[in-house]
Amino acid sequence: MRNIFLIFVFFFLSACGYTAVYKNQKSNDMMISIISFQGDNEMNNLIKNQLNIISDSKSSNVFGISFKSNYDKIIISKDSAGIANDYKLSTKVEFDISKNGIEKNITLNENFNIKNDTENFEQLNYENIVKRNFALSIKNKLIPYLLNFDDN
């Protein structure tokens, strides 16, 4: 009985099937040239930094990217005194991508609901963390699109 249990555990642990998402893709085999950007300055800088991280200046796979970002903080609910309880943070980024004379557009959105904090400093720090996460998420959504640009 013990042998059967050990065999079961061995097969269960050895066949978990974990592989890295980008294991077979060369995500750094691209150079991203940011042509222009408009909209929310803070969000633009965060996205630009994320795109510069994945850009390889030695690559011959060159993308020209222009983008326009929009960041909103919308009140979802208020208490009886009229003070905001919940906010919806959202960003929308419209990318214009060009490569070898081919131009394509893609729009990426991110949303997140937060509760109002009585400490303004803590609230601003949390919102800044959410903005950084938005930029990271947008970069992660954009990478597969760029890798499959010729297929689309």
PDB file of C-alpha atoms in Angstrom:
ATOM      1  CA  MET A   1       0.000   0.000   0.000  1.00  0.00           C
ATOM      2  CA  ARG A   2       2.845   2.320   0.834  1.00  0.00           C
ATOM      3  CA  ASN A   3       4.452   1.696  -2.562  1.00  0.00           C
ATOM      4  CA  ILE A   4       1.255   2.671  -4.353  1.00  0.00           C
ATOM      5  CA  PHE A   5       1.082   5.892  -2.357  1.00  0.00           C
ATOM      6  CA  LEU A   6       4.708   6.761  -3.176  1.00  0.00           C
ATOM      7  CA  ILE A   7       4.162   6.068  -6.863  1.00  0.00           C
ATOM      8  CA  PHE A   8       1.040   8.241  -6.846  1.00  0.00           C
ATOM      9  CA  VAL A   9       2.894  11.107  -5.135  1.00  0.00           C
ATOM     10  CA  PHE A  10       5.823  10.786  -7.553  1.00  0.00           C
ATOM     11  CA  PHE A  11       3.586  11.000 -10.635  1.00  0.00           C
ATOM     12  CA  PHE A  12       1.534  13.805  -9.149  1.00  0.00           C
ATOM     13  CA  LEU A  13       4.556  15.968  -8.381  1.00  0.00           C
ATOM     14  CA  SER A  14       6.544  15.207 -11.513  1.00  0.00           C
ATOM     15  CA  ALA A  15       3.665  15.858 -13.905  1.00  0.00           C
ATOM     16  CA  CYS A  16       2.440  19.198 -12.643  1.00  0.00           C
ATOM     17  CA  GLY A  17       2.943  20.668 -16.133  1.00  0.00           C
ATOM     18  CA  TYR A  18       4.456  23.993 -15.149  1.00  0.00           C
ATOM     19  CA  THR A  19       6.196  25.871 -17.952  1.00  0.00           C
ATOM     20  CA  ALA A  20       7.043  29.534 -18.238  1.00  0.00           C
ATOM     21  CA  VAL A  21       4.565  31.541 -20.298  1.00  0.00           C
ATOM     22  CA  TYR A  22       7.181  32.996 -22.644  1.00  0.00           C
ATOM     23  CA  LYS A  23       9.520  29.978 -22.609  1.00  0.00           C
ATOM     24  CA  ASN A  24       9.531  29.395 -26.366  1.00  0.00           C
ATOM     25  CA  GLN A  25       9.169  33.029 -27.381  1.00  0.00           C
ATOM     26  CA  LYS A  26      11.986  35.506 -27.770  1.00  0.00           C
ATOM     27  CA  SER A  27      10.274  38.429 -26.074  1.00  0.00           C
ATOM     28  CA  ASN A  28      13.449  40.521 -25.989  1.00  0.00           C
ATOM     29  CA  ASP A  29      14.084  40.092 -29.706  1.00  0.00           C
ATOM     30  CA  MET A  30      12.415  43.391 -30.551  1.00  0.00           C
ATOM     31  CA  MET A  31      13.362  47.035 -30.582  1.00  0.00           C
ATOM     32  CA  ILE A  32      10.618  49.428 -29.616  1.00  0.00           C
ATOM     33  CA  SER A  33      10.966  52.969 -30.859  1.00  0.00           C
ATOM     34  CA  ILE A  34       8.481  55.266 -29.147  1.00  0.00           C
ATOM     35  CA  ILE A  35       7.522  57.877 -31.701  1.00  0.00           C
ATOM     36  CA  SER A  36       5.060  59.924 -29.667  1.00  0.00           C
ATOM     37  CA  PHE A  37       2.709  59.771 -26.725  1.00  0.00           C
ATOM     38  CA  GLN A  38      -0.214  61.863 -25.504  1.00  0.00           C
ATOM     39  CA  GLY A  39      -2.563  61.954 -22.562  1.00  0.00           C
ATOM     40  CA  ASP A  40      -1.847  61.403 -18.887  1.00  0.00           C
ATOM     41  CA  ASN A  41       1.830  62.259 -18.302  1.00  0.00           C
ATOM     42  CA  GLU A  42       2.372  59.945 -15.344  1.00  0.00           C
ATOM     43  CA  MET A  43       0.783  56.969 -17.081  1.00  0.00           C
ATOM     44  CA  ASN A  44       2.725  57.731 -20.275  1.00  0.00           C
ATOM     45  CA  ASN A  45       6.034  57.737 -18.397  1.00  0.00           C
ATOM     46  CA  LEU A  46       5.212  54.449 -16.660  1.00  0.00           C
ATOM     47  CA  ILE A  47       4.262  52.772 -19.948  1.00  0.00           C
ATOM     48  CA  LYS A  48       7.310  54.218 -21.709  1.00  0.00           C
ATOM     49  CA  ASN A  49       9.592  52.840 -18.986  1.00  0.00           C
ATOM     50  CA  GLN A  50       7.976  49.394 -19.213  1.00  0.00           C
ATOM     51  CA  LEU A  51       8.416  49.351 -23.002  1.00  0.00           C
ATOM     52  CA  ASN A  52      12.048  50.449 -22.721  1.00  0.00           C
ATOM     53  CA  ILE A  53      12.720  47.518 -20.386  1.00  0.00           C
ATOM     54  CA  ILE A  54      11.759  44.966 -23.050  1.00  0.00           C
ATOM     55  CA  SER A  55      13.378  46.820 -25.944  1.00  0.00           C
ATOM     56  CA  ASP A  56      16.633  45.417 -27.322  1.00  0.00           C
ATOM     57  CA  SER A  57      18.610  48.065 -29.203  1.00  0.00           C
ATOM     58  CA  LYS A  58      20.534  45.393 -31.143  1.00  0.00           C
ATOM     59  CA  SER A  59      17.434  43.733 -32.590  1.00  0.00           C
ATOM     60  CA  SER A  60      16.488  44.012 -36.253  1.00  0.00           C
ATOM     61  CA  ASN A  61      12.823  43.485 -35.331  1.00  0.00           C
ATOM     62  CA  VAL A  62      11.893  47.202 -35.039  1.00  0.00           C
ATOM     63  CA  PHE A  63       8.473  48.502 -33.989  1.00  0.00           C
ATOM     64  CA  GLY A  64       7.468  52.145 -34.107  1.00  0.00           C
ATOM     65  CA  ILE A  65       4.880  52.871 -31.440  1.00  0.00           C
ATOM     66  CA  SER A  66       2.747  55.917 -30.762  1.00  0.00           C
ATOM     67  CA  PHE A  67       0.233  55.821 -27.966  1.00  0.00           C
ATOM     68  CA  LYS A  68      -2.409  57.878 -26.249  1.00  0.00           C
ATOM     69  CA  SER A  69      -3.364  57.173 -22.655  1.00  0.00           C
ATOM     70  CA  ASN A  70      -6.350  58.200 -20.597  1.00  0.00           C
ATOM     71  CA  TYR A  71      -6.471  57.717 -16.821  1.00  0.00           C
ATOM     72  CA  ASP A  72      -9.672  58.258 -14.842  1.00  0.00           C
ATOM     73  CA  LYS A  73     -10.607  58.144 -11.176  1.00  0.00           C
ATOM     74  CA  ILE A  74     -14.383  57.858 -10.926  1.00  0.00           C
ATOM     75  CA  ILE A  75     -16.452  57.910  -7.744  1.00  0.00           C
ATOM     76  CA  ILE A  76     -18.571  54.758  -7.552  1.00  0.00           C
ATOM     77  CA  SER A  77     -20.344  55.282  -4.255  1.00  0.00           C
ATOM     78  CA  LYS A  78     -20.740  57.886  -1.526  1.00  0.00           C
ATOM     79  CA  ASP A  79     -21.836  57.668   2.081  1.00  0.00           C
ATOM     80  CA  SER A  80     -24.799  59.586   3.547  1.00  0.00           C
ATOM     81  CA  ALA A  81     -22.592  62.643   4.146  1.00  0.00           C
ATOM     82  CA  GLY A  82     -21.590  62.769   0.480  1.00  0.00           C
ATOM     83  CA  ILE A  83     -18.030  61.549   1.042  1.00  0.00           C
ATOM     84  CA  ALA A  84     -16.719  59.112  -1.561  1.00  0.00           C
ATOM     85  CA  ASN A  85     -16.431  55.513  -0.331  1.00  0.00           C
ATOM     86  CA  ASP A  86     -15.359  53.672  -3.472  1.00  0.00           C
ATOM     87  CA  TYR A  87     -13.468  54.700  -6.579  1.00  0.00           C
ATOM     88  CA  LYS A  88     -12.950  53.072  -9.940  1.00  0.00           C
ATOM     89  CA  LEU A  89      -9.475  53.594 -11.373  1.00  0.00           C
ATOM     90  CA  SER A  90      -9.316  52.969 -15.095  1.00  0.00           C
ATOM     91  CA  THR A  91      -6.900  53.536 -17.904  1.00  0.00           C
ATOM     92  CA  LYS A  92      -7.298  53.202 -21.638  1.00  0.00           C
ATOM     93  CA  VAL A  93      -4.289  53.140 -23.940  1.00  0.00           C
ATOM     94  CA  GLU A  94      -4.580  53.322 -27.711  1.00  0.00           C
ATOM     95  CA  PHE A  95      -1.470  52.081 -29.523  1.00  0.00           C
ATOM     96  CA  ASP A  96      -0.569  52.826 -33.141  1.00  0.00           C
ATOM     97  CA  ILE A  97       2.058  50.261 -34.105  1.00  0.00           C
ATOM     98  CA  SER A  98       4.083  50.220 -37.296  1.00  0.00           C
ATOM     99  CA  LYS A  99       6.572  47.699 -38.597  1.00  0.00           C
ATOM    100  CA  ASN A 100       7.978  47.466 -42.138  1.00  0.00           C
ATOM    101  CA  GLY A 101       5.311  49.813 -43.509  1.00  0.00           C
ATOM    102  CA  ILE A 102       2.438  47.894 -41.897  1.00  0.00           C
ATOM    103  CA  GLU A 103       0.369  49.860 -39.394  1.00  0.00           C
ATOM    104  CA  LYS A 104      -2.064  48.436 -36.869  1.00  0.00           C
ATOM    105  CA  ASN A 105      -4.020  49.775 -33.910  1.00  0.00           C
ATOM    106  CA  ILE A 106      -4.776  48.164 -30.584  1.00  0.00           C
ATOM    107  CA  THR A 107      -6.620  49.479 -27.536  1.00  0.00           C
ATOM    108  CA  LEU A 108      -5.922  48.092 -24.071  1.00  0.00           C
ATOM    109  CA  ASN A 109      -7.981  48.801 -20.947  1.00  0.00           C
ATOM    110  CA  GLU A 110      -7.419  48.226 -17.241  1.00  0.00           C
ATOM    111  CA  ASN A 111      -9.870  48.806 -14.366  1.00  0.00           C
ATOM    112  CA  PHE A 112      -9.592  48.476 -10.615  1.00  0.00           C
ATOM    113  CA  ASN A 113     -11.956  49.379  -7.774  1.00  0.00           C
ATOM    114  CA  ILE A 114     -10.567  50.756  -4.510  1.00  0.00           C
ATOM    115  CA  LYS A 115     -12.006  51.889  -1.228  1.00  0.00           C
ATOM    116  CA  ASN A 116     -11.402  55.410   0.043  1.00  0.00           C
ATOM    117  CA  ASP A 117      -8.785  55.640   2.775  1.00  0.00           C
ATOM    118  CA  THR A 118      -8.933  58.334   5.437  1.00  0.00           C
ATOM    119  CA  GLU A 119      -5.180  58.862   5.099  1.00  0.00           C
ATOM    120  CA  ASN A 120      -4.568  60.900   1.945  1.00  0.00           C
ATOM    121  CA  PHE A 121      -0.881  59.943   1.827  1.00  0.00           C
ATOM    122  CA  GLU A 122      -1.686  56.228   1.978  1.00  0.00           C
ATOM    123  CA  GLN A 123      -4.409  56.694  -0.654  1.00  0.00           C
ATOM    124  CA  LEU A 124      -1.987  58.398  -3.061  1.00  0.00           C
ATOM    125  CA  ASN A 125       0.653  55.713  -2.511  1.00  0.00           C
ATOM    126  CA  TYR A 126      -1.895  52.998  -3.217  1.00  0.00           C
ATOM    127  CA  GLU A 127      -3.093  54.762  -6.370  1.00  0.00           C
ATOM    128  CA  ASN A 128       0.521  55.065  -7.568  1.00  0.00           C
ATOM    129  CA  ILE A 129       1.016  51.332  -7.020  1.00  0.00           C
ATOM    130  CA  VAL A 130      -2.148  50.635  -9.025  1.00  0.00           C
ATOM    131  CA  LYS A 131      -0.882  52.890 -11.835  1.00  0.00           C
ATOM    132  CA  ARG A 132       2.432  51.015 -11.947  1.00  0.00           C
ATOM    133  CA  ASN A 133       0.506  47.734 -12.060  1.00  0.00           C
ATOM    134  CA  PHE A 134      -1.635  49.104 -14.898  1.00  0.00           C
ATOM    135  CA  ALA A 135       1.508  49.933 -16.899  1.00  0.00           C
ATOM    136  CA  LEU A 136       2.990  46.491 -16.232  1.00  0.00           C
ATOM    137  CA  SER A 137      -0.251  44.768 -17.214  1.00  0.00           C
ATOM    138  CA  ILE A 138      -0.526  46.805 -20.411  1.00  0.00           C
ATOM    139  CA  LYS A 139       3.054  45.884 -21.329  1.00  0.00           C
ATOM    140  CA  ASN A 140       2.306  42.202 -20.662  1.00  0.00           C
ATOM    141  CA  LYS A 141      -0.793  42.382 -22.881  1.00  0.00           C
ATOM    142  CA  LEU A 142       1.117  44.172 -25.628  1.00  0.00           C
ATOM    143  CA  ILE A 143       4.047  41.715 -25.844  1.00  0.00           C
ATOM    144  CA  PRO A 144       2.070  38.798 -27.378  1.00  0.00           C
ATOM    145  CA  TYR A 145       0.482  41.199 -29.847  1.00  0.00           C
ATOM    146  CA  LEU A 146       3.923  42.426 -30.947  1.00  0.00           C
ATOM    147  CA  LEU A 147       5.321  38.897 -31.154  1.00  0.00           C
ATOM    148  CA  ASN A 148       2.441  37.892 -33.432  1.00  0.00           C
ATOM    149  CA  PHE A 149       2.333  41.200 -35.329  1.00  0.00           C
ATOM    150  CA  ASP A 150       2.982  39.635 -38.735  1.00  0.00           C
ATOM    151  CA  ASP A 151       0.283  37.003 -38.151  1.00  0.00           C
ATOM    152  CA  ASN A 152      -2.499  39.500 -37.364  1.00  0.00           C
TER     153      ASN A 152
END
